XYZ file of C-alpha atoms in Angstrom:
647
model
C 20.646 7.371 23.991
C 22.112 9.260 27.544
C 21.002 8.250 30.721
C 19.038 11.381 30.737
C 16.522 10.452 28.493
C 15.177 7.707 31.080
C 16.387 8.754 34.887
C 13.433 10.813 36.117
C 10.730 9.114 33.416
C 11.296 5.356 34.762
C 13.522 5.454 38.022
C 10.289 6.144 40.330
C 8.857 3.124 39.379
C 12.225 0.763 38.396
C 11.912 -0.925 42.101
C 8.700 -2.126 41.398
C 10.567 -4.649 39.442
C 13.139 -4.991 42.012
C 10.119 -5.522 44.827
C 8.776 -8.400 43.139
C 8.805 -11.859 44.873
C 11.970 -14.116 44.029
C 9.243 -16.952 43.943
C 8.221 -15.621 40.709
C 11.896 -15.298 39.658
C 12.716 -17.354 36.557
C 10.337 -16.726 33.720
C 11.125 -14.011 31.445
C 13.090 -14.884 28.441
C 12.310 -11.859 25.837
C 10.449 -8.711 25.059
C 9.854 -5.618 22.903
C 7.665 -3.195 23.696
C 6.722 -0.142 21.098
C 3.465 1.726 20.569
C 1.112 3.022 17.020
C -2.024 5.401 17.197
C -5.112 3.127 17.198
C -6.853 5.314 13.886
C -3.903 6.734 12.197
C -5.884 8.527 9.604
C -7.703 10.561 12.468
C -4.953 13.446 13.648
C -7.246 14.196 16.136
C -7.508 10.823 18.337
C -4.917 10.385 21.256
C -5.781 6.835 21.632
C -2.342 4.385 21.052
C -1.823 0.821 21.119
C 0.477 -0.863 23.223
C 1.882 -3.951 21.919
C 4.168 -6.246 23.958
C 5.620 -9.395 22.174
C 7.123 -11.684 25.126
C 8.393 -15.362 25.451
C 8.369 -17.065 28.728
C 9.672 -20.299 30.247
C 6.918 -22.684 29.605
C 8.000 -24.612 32.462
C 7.623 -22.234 34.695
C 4.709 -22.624 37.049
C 2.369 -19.850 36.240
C 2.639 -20.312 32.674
C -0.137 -21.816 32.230
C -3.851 -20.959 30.233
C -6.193 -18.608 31.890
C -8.847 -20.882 33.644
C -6.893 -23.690 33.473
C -3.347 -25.756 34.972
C -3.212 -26.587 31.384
C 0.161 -25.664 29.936
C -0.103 -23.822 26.755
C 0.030 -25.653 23.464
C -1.750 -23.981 20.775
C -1.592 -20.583 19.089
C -4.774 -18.433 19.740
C -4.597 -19.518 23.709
C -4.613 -16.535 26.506
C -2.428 -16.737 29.359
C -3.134 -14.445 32.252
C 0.048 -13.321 33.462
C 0.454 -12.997 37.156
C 2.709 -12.241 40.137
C 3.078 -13.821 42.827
C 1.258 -12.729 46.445
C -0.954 -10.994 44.217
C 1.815 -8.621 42.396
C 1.055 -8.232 38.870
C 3.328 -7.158 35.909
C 2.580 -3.063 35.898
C 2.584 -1.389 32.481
C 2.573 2.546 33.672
C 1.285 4.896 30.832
C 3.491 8.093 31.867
C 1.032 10.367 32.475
C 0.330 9.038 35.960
C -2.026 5.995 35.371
C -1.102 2.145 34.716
C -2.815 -1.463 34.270
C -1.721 -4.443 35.886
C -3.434 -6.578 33.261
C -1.036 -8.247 30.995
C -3.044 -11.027 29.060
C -0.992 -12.290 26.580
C -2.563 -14.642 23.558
C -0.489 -17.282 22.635
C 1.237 -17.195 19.140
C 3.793 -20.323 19.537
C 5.261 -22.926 21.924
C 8.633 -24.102 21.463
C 8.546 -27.289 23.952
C 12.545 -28.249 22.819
C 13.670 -24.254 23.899
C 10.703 -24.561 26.599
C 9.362 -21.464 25.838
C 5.868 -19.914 25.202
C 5.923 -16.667 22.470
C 2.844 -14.339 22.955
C 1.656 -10.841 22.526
C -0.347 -8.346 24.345
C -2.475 -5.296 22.794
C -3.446 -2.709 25.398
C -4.680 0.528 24.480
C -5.004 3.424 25.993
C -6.443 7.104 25.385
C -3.585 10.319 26.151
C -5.272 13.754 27.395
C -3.216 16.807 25.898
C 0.373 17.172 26.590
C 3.341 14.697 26.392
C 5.534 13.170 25.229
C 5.679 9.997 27.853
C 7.345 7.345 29.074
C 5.426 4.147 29.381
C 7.078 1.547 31.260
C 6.386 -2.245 31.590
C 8.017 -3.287 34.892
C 8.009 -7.357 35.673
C 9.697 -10.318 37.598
C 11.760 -12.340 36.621
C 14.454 -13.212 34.164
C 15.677 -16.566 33.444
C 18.274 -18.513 35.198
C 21.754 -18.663 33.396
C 22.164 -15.006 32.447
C 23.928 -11.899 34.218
C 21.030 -11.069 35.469
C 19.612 -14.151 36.605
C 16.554 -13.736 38.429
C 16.723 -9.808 37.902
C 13.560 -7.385 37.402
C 12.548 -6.527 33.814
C 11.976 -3.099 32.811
C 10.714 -2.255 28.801
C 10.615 1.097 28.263
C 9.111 2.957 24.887
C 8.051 6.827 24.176
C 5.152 8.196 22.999
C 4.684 11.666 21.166
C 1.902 12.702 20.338
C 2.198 16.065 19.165
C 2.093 16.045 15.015
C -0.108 14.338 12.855
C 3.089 12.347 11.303
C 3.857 10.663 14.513
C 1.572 7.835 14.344
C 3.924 5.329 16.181
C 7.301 3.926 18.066
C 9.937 1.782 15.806
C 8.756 -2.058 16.446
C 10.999 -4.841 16.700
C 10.264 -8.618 15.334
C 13.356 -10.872 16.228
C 14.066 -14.009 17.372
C 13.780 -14.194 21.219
C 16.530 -16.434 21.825
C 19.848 -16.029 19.781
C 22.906 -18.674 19.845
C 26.429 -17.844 18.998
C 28.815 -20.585 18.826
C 32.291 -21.021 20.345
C 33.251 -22.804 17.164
C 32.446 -19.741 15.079
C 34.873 -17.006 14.503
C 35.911 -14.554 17.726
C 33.411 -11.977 16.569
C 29.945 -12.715 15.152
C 27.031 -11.073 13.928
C 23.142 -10.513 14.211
C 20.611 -8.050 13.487
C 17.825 -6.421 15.449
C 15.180 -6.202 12.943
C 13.504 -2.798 13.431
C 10.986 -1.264 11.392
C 10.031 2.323 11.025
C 5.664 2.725 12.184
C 6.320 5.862 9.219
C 7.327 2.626 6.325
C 9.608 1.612 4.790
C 10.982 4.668 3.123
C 11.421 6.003 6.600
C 14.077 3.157 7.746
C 17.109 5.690 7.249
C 15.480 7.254 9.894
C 16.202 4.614 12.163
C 19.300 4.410 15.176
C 20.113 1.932 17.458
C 21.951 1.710 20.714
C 22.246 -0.305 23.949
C 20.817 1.019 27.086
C 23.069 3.082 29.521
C 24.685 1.383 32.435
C 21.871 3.668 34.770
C 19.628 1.698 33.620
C 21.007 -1.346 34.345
C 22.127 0.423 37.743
C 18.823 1.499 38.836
C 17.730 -2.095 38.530
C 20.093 -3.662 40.740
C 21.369 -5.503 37.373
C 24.843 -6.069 35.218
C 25.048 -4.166 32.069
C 26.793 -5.914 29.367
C 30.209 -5.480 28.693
C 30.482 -3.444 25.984
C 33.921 -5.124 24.633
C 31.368 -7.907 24.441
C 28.709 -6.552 22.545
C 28.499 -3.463 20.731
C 25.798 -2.219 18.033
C 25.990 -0.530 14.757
C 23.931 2.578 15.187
C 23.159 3.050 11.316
C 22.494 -1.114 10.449
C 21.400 -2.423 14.186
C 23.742 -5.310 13.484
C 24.846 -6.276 16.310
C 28.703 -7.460 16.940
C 29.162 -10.428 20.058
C 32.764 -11.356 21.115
C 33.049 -14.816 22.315
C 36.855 -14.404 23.461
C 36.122 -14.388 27.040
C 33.982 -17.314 26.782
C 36.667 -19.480 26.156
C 38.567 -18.897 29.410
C 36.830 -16.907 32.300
C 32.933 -15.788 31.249
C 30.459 -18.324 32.100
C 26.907 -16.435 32.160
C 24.870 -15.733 28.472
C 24.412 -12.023 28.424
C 20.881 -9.784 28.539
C 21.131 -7.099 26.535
C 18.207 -4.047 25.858
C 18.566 -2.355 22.398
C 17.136 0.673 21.706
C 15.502 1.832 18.539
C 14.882 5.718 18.109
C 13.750 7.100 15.041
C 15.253 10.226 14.867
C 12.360 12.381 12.816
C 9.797 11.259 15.266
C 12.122 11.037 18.208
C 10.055 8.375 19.575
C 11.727 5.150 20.598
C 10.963 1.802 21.569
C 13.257 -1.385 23.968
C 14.039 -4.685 23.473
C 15.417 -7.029 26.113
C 17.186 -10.049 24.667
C 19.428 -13.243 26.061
C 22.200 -14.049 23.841
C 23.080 -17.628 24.550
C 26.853 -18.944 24.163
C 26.899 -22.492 22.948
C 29.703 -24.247 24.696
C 29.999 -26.979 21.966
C 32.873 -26.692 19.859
C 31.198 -28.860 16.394
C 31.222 -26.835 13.431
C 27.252 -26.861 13.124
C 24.800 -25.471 10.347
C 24.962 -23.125 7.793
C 21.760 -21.348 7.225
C 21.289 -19.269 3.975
C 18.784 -17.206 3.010
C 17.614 -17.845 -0.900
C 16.652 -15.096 -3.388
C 12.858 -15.188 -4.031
C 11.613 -15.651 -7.180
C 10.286 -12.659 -9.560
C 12.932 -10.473 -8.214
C 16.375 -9.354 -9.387
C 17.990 -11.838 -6.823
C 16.188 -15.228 -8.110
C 18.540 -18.246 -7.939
C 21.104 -16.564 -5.825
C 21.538 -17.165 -1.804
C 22.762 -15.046 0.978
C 25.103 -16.168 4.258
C 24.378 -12.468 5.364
C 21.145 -10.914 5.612
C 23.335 -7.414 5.314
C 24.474 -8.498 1.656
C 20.924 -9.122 0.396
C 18.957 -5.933 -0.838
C 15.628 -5.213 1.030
C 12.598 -7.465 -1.486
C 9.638 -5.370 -2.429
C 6.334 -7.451 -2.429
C 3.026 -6.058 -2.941
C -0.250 -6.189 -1.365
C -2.598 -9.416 -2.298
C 0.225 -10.964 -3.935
C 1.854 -13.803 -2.930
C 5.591 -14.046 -1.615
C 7.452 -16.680 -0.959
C 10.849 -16.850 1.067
C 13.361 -19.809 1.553
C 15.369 -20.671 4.136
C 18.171 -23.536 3.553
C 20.568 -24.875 5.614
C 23.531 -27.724 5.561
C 25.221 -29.368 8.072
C 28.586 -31.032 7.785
C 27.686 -33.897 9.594
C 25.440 -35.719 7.345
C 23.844 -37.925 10.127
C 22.609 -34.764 11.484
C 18.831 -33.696 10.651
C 18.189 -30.048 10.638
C 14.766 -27.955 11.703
C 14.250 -24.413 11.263
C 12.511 -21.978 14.105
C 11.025 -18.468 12.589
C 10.003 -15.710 14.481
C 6.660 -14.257 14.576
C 5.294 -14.172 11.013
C 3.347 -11.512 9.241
C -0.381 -11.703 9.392
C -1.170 -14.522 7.311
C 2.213 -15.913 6.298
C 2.704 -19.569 7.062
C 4.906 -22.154 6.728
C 5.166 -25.091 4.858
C 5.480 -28.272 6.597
C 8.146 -29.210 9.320
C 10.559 -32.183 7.598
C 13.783 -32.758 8.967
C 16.644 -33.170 6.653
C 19.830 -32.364 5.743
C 20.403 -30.182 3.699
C 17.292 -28.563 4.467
C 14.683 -26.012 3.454
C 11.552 -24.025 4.312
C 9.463 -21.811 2.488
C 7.236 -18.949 3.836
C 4.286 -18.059 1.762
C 2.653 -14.772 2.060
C 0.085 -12.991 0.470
C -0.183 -9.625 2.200
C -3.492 -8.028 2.858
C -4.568 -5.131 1.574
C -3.455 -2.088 3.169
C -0.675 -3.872 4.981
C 1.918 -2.254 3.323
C 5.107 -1.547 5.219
C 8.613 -2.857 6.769
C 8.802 -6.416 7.780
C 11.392 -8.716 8.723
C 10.868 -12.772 8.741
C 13.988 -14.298 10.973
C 14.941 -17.909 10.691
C 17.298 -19.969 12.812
C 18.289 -23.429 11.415
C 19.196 -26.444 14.422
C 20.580 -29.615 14.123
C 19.459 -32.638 15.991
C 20.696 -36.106 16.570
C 17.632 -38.175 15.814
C 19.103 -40.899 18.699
C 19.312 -37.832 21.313
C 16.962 -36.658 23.992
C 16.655 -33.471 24.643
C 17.570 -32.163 28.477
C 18.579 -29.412 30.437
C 22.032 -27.829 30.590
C 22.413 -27.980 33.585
C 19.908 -30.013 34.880
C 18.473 -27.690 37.008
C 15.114 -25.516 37.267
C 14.760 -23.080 35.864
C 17.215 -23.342 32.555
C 17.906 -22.845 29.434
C 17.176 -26.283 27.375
C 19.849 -27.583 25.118
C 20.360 -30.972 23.484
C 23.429 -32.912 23.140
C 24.818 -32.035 19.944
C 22.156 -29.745 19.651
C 23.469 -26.547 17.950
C 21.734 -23.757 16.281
C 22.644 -20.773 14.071
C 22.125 -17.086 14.480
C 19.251 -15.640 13.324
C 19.088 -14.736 9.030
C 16.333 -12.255 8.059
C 14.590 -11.523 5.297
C 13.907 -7.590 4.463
C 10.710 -7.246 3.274
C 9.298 -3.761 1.889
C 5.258 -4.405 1.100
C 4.129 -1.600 -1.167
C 0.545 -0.988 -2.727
C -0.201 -1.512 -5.845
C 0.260 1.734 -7.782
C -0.854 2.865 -11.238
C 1.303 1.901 -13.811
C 3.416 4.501 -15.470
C 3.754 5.882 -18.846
C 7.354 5.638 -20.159
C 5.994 5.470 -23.933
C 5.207 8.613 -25.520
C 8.721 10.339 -23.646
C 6.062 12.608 -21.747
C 2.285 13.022 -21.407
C 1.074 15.471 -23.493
C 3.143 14.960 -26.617
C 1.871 16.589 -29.754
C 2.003 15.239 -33.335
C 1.263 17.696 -36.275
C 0.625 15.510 -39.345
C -0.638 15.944 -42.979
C -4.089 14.360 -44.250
C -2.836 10.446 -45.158
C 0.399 10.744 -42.992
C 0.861 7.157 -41.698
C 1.439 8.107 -37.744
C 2.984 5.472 -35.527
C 3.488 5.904 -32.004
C 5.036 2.844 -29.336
C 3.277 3.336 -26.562
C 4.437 1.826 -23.116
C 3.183 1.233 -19.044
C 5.430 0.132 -16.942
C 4.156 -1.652 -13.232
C 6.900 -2.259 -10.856
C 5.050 -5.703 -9.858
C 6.215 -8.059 -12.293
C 3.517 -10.418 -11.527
C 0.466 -7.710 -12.464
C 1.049 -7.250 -16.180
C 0.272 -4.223 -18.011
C -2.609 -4.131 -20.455
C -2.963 -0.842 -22.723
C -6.401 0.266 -23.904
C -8.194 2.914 -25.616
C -10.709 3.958 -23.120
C -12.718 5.393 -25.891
C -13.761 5.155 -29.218
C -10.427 5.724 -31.842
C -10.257 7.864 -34.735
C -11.625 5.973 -38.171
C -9.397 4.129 -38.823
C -7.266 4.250 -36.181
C -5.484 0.766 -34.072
C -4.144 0.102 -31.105
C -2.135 -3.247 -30.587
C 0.392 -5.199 -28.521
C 3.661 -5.636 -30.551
C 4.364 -9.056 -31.034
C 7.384 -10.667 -29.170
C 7.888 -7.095 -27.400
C 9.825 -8.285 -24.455
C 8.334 -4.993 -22.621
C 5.352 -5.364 -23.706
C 5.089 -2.676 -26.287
C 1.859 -1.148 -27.729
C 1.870 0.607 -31.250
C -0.754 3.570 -31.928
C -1.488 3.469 -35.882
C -3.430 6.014 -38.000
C -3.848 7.236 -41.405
C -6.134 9.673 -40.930
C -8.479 10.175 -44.197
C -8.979 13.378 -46.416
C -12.190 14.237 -44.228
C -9.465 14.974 -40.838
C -8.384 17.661 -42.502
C -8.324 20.556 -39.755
C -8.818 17.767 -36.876
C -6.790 18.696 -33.804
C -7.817 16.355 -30.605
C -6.151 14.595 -27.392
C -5.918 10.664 -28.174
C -5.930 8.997 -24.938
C -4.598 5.692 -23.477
C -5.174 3.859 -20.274
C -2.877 1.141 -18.889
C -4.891 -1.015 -16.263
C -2.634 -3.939 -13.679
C -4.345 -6.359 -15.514
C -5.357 -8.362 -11.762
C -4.991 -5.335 -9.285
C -7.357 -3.157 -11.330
C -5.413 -0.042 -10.960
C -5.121 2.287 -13.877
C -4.009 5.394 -15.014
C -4.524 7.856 -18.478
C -2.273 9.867 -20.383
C -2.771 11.706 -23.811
C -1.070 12.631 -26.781
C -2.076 15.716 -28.338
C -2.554 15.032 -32.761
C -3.416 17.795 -35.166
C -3.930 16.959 -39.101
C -2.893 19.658 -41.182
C -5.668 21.439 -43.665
C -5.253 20.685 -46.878
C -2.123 19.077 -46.921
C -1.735 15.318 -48.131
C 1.076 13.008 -47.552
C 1.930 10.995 -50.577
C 1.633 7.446 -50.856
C 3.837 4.966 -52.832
C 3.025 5.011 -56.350
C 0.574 8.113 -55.997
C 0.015 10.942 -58.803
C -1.845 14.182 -59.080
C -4.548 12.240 -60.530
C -5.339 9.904 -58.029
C -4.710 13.062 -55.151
C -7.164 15.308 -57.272
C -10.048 12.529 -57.598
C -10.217 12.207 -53.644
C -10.774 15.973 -53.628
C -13.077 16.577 -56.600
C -10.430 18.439 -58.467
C -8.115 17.662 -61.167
C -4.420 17.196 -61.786
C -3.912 21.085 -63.407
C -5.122 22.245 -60.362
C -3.193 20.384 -58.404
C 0.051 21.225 -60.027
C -0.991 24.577 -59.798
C -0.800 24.537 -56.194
C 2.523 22.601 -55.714
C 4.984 24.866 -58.103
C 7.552 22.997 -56.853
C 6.660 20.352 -59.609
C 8.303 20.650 -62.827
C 5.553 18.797 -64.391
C 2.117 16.999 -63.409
C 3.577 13.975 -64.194
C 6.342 14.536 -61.980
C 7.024 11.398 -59.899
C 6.088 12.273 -55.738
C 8.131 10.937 -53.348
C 5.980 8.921 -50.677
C 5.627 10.614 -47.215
C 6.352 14.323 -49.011
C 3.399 16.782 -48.601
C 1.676 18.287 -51.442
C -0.790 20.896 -51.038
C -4.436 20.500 -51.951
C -5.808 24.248 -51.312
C -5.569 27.391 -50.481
C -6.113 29.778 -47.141
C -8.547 32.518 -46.679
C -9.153 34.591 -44.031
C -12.624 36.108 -43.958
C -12.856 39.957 -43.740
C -15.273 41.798 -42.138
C -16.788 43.205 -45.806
C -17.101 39.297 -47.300
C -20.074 38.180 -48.370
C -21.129 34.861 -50.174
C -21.389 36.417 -53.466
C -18.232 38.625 -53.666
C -16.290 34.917 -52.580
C -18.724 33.366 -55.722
C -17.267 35.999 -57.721
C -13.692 36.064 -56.437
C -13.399 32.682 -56.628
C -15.361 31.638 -59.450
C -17.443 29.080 -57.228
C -20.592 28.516 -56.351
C -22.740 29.046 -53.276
C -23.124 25.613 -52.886
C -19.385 24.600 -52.700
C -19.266 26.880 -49.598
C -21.662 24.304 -47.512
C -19.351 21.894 -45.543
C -20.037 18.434 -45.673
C -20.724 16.143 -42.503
C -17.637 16.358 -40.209
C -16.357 13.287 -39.228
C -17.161 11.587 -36.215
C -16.035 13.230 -32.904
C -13.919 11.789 -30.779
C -15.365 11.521 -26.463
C -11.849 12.189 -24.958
C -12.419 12.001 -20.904
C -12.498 15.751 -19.958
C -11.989 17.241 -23.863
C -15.397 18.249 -24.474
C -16.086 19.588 -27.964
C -18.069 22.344 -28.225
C -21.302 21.964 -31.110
C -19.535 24.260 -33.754
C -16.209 22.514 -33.507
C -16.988 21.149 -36.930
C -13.844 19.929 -38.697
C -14.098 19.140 -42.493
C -12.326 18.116 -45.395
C -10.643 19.706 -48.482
C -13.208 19.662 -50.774
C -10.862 20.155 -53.813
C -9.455 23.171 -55.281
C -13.189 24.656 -55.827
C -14.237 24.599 -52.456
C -14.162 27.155 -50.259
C -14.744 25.377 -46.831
C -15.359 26.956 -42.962
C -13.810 25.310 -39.936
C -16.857 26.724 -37.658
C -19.926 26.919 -40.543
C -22.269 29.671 -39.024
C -22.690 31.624 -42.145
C -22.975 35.238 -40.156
C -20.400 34.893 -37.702
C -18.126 33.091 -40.843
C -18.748 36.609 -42.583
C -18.288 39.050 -39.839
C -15.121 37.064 -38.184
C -12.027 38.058 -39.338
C -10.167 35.135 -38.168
C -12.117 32.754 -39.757
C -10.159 30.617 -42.429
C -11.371 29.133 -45.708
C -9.747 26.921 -48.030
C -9.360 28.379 -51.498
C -8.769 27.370 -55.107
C -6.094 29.118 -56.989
C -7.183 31.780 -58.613
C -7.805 31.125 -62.436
């Protein structure tokens, strides 16, 4: 980002900041400011919520709940954020209006780091035009810093002018992060962004630090940036603690900028990085591979080595943080930052090693990028914790009290989908078969959430005959199709459908294979003759062998799964009539009836129409009609009947 994307948005009101009373100096410790349209789905709204997550020095005086001197204590409390002499924090819109009501609803209190984590929702309704700058402009960073004391100024921008841009980038981190003099020269931590497009849209996503205008234009220090720099593609941030071994005393305040680049909409964060001046090795944290997911059993030193986890919505997740510390008389705690809707975590144990688990089981439609951030801390159970220096207002620390830098979980939350076919190749298949061919087809739904197995079903009634079953001890859970269809299929051509249902999600989807049965054509079994082919068929075996000269003799042994023929084709011609086929044929009228066609199949959308009679072979006599209507049979001359060989 240039210094010209915020000089003539934000300078005008930067002094307000600046103007605020030094009495109210001391407070601030962290913020992040970004923005989302309030009804997404409707293109046509203008109406965006703010949301501001802060932390504050809960020792500082006006910390305290609204309507009360009562220092905060318990999540779900609202603190009414004021200034001093009547100067509120100002949170200007951009298009000429602002608010100087900042309520902010408690979501933790963190007595040993004396500090007080909230959030604020504002909303507001844009006319046309845009895009804008909205600004939150405040008094007064923390003691201890570079900019001790110093105005605050968040800054995020809001476009409004497609359909797709329904929000800023948002940032979830830990608002205070520790590196250690004991650690190597250069170390590591992320700012945890997430795209308001999902999680498919991270790519999208580049991060930078604030120019030194801004900084300027606030009468404050920017950092150094042989200090800290920041991967624009990863937002891992790099911190050199070289000069903190000889001549740099302050912690540093940095504000990060996250822009996504197809939206070009952007939102701040304003963070303290803290140098710990003890020289003890410390924790280890780790982050540990969930289970159900390809990284089970394994754990990560670097949140950049493990792969983003997918979860799902209304199924539960559950993450583990574990740390060890070298000294074993040491007892470690963990501090998270703020956790998904609904995710908690377990209880708070101190021990070394250490672990805690966050379980969450994400509401429907909350899918979408999330980070969880952990920090793990040692303690001496002997020590008592105290400022460093002890002066108001500070930054707490405890002897031998030394914490890691933040670890975060990646978390992509995706909806649960229909399963998908990967059994028949392709939807749609088609099988031409003979009359007794024994047709097997393995037929497989795959769900990418491990925990909602698949369940395969015929949603309607199968051919006679006809199975569908789970194969036993299929690893990938399998299904096989059989059929055998009988000597009454003959001429049967239909879509056979499947559905594959998330057996607790309840979300399904249908594909179809397409299976036509040959007319009189048969499909030998073991140990069959002539004989036993003819008696289905009302014939004999000399008729039979007529039809198959391929057979030296009618006694000729038939190889199981060949086809043998069991009539002949005719197509009608306009002159037929029922007699001359008597007479050609040497058959009788009655032989030309069909019998009863077998069942019909309901296939979803296949509708059958009423003369889509299929029938059977009726042996080498018969002359039979795939659509009986005796007239149109007579006068059609693509109708097709099934003929005896002539004697």
């Amino acid at each position: 980002m240039t210094s010209s994307n915020l000089s003539h948005g934000i300078i005008s009101i930067l002094l307000l900041a600046v103007a605020a009373s030094a009495q109210e100096s001391g407070r601030w410790r962290y913020g992040a400011i970004s923005w989302k349209r309030k009804f997404p789905t409707n293109s046509s709204s203008r109406m965006v919520t703010f949301t501001v997550e802060s932390a504050w020095r809960l020792s500082h005086g006006s910390i305290v709940v609204f309507g009360t001197q009562n220092k905060p204590s318990t999540a779900g409390e609202i603190m009414k954020i004021t200034g001093v002499d009547g100067q509120d924090p100002i949170l200007s819109f951009g298009d000429g209006n602002m608010t100087a009501k900042f309520d902010v609803e408690v979501l933790r209190v963190d007595p040993i780091q004396d500090m007080v984590v909230g959030v604020t929702n504002i909303d507001w309704e844009y006319g046309p035009g845009g895009p804008w700058l909205a600004n939150l402009t405040l008094c007064c960073r923390v003691a201890g810093n570079q900019n001790a004391n110093k105005g605050v100024l968040l800054t995020t921008k809001v476009d409004l002018s497609s359909a797709d841009m329904i929000g800023s980038p948002y940032v979830r981190m830990m608002p205070l992060v520790s590196v250690r003099l004991s650690e190597p020269t250069v170390q590591q931590f992320l700012i945890p962004a997430a795209s308001a497009r999902g999680f498919a849209e991270h790519d999208s996503l580049s991060w930078s630090m604030m120019p030194a205008s801004y900084y300027n234009a606030l009468y404050n220090v920017a950092p150094n940036t042989t200090i800290v720099q920041v991967d624009a593609m990863t937002g891992m941030v790099s911190f050199d603690v070289s000069c903190f071994k000889t001549t740099c005393t302050d912690d540093v305040e940095v504000v990060f900028v996250v822009q996504d680049t197809q939206s070009n909409s952007f939102c701040t964060v304003d963070v303290i990085v803290h140098v710990q001046r003890n020289t003890q090795v410390g924790p280890t944290i780790l982050l540990n591979g969930p289970p159900n997911t390809p990284m089970q059993g394994e754990a990560f030193s670097n949140q950049t080595l493990m792969p983003a986890i997918v979860g799902f919505e209304e199924f539960p997740l559950k993450l583990t943080f574990s740390a060890t510390d070298p000294d074993f008389t040491k007892i470690l705690y963990f501090e998270f930052n703020t956790l998904p809707l609904g995710a908690t975590a377990d209880a708070k144990i101190g021990s070394n090693p250490a672990y805690r688990t966050i379980t969450w089981t994400p509401l429907k439609g909350r899918a979408g990028d999330y980070y969880i951030c952990g920090v793990a801390l040692n303690m001496d159970p002997s020590s008592v914790c105290t400022c460093n220096p002890p002066v108001s207002p500070c930054i707490p620390t405890c002897p031998n009290h030394i914490r890691t830098l933040p670890t975060c979980f990646h978390i992509n939350i995706k909806p649960n989908a229909p399963p998908s076919f990967v059994l028949p190749a392709m939807s749609n298949a088609s099988y031409v078969i003979d009359m007794n061919f024994n047709l097997e087809i393995n037929i497989r739904a795959v769900n990418e959430n491990v925990l909602d197995p698949v369940i395969i079903t015929a949603p309607v009634v199968l051919p006679i005959g006809a199975s569908l079953a789970p194969i036993l001890g299929d690893s990938q859970n399998t299904y096989l199709f059989k059929w055998t269809p009988a000597s009454y299929y003959g001429g049967w051509s239909q879509a056979i459908c499947f559905r594959a249902v998330n057996s607790i999600s309840d979300v399904s989807s249908e594909a179809c294979v397409q299976v036509a049965v040959n007319r009189c054509s048969w499909s030998v079994n073991q140990g069959q003759t002539l004989a036993e082919i003819a008696t289905i068929f009302g014939s004999n075996f000399v008729q039979m062998w007529a039809l198959n000269p391929d057979l030296v003799s009618p006694d000729s042994l038939l190889i199981p799964g060949t086809s043998i023929s069991v009539g002949h084709l005719y197509t009608v011609r306009s002159t037929d009539n029922i007699r001359y086929l008597n007479v050609q044929f040497a058959t009788t009228r009655g032989l030309l009836s069909p019998p009863a066609p077998p069942p019909r199949v309901p296939v979803f959308s296949h509708v059958l129409s009423s003369s889509s009679f299929i029938n059977d072979c009726h042996g080498a006599a018969t002359i039979e009609l795939l659509n009986f209507d005796l007239k149109a049979a007579i006068s059609a001359l693509s109708q097709v009947f099934l003929l005896p060989p002539s004697p």
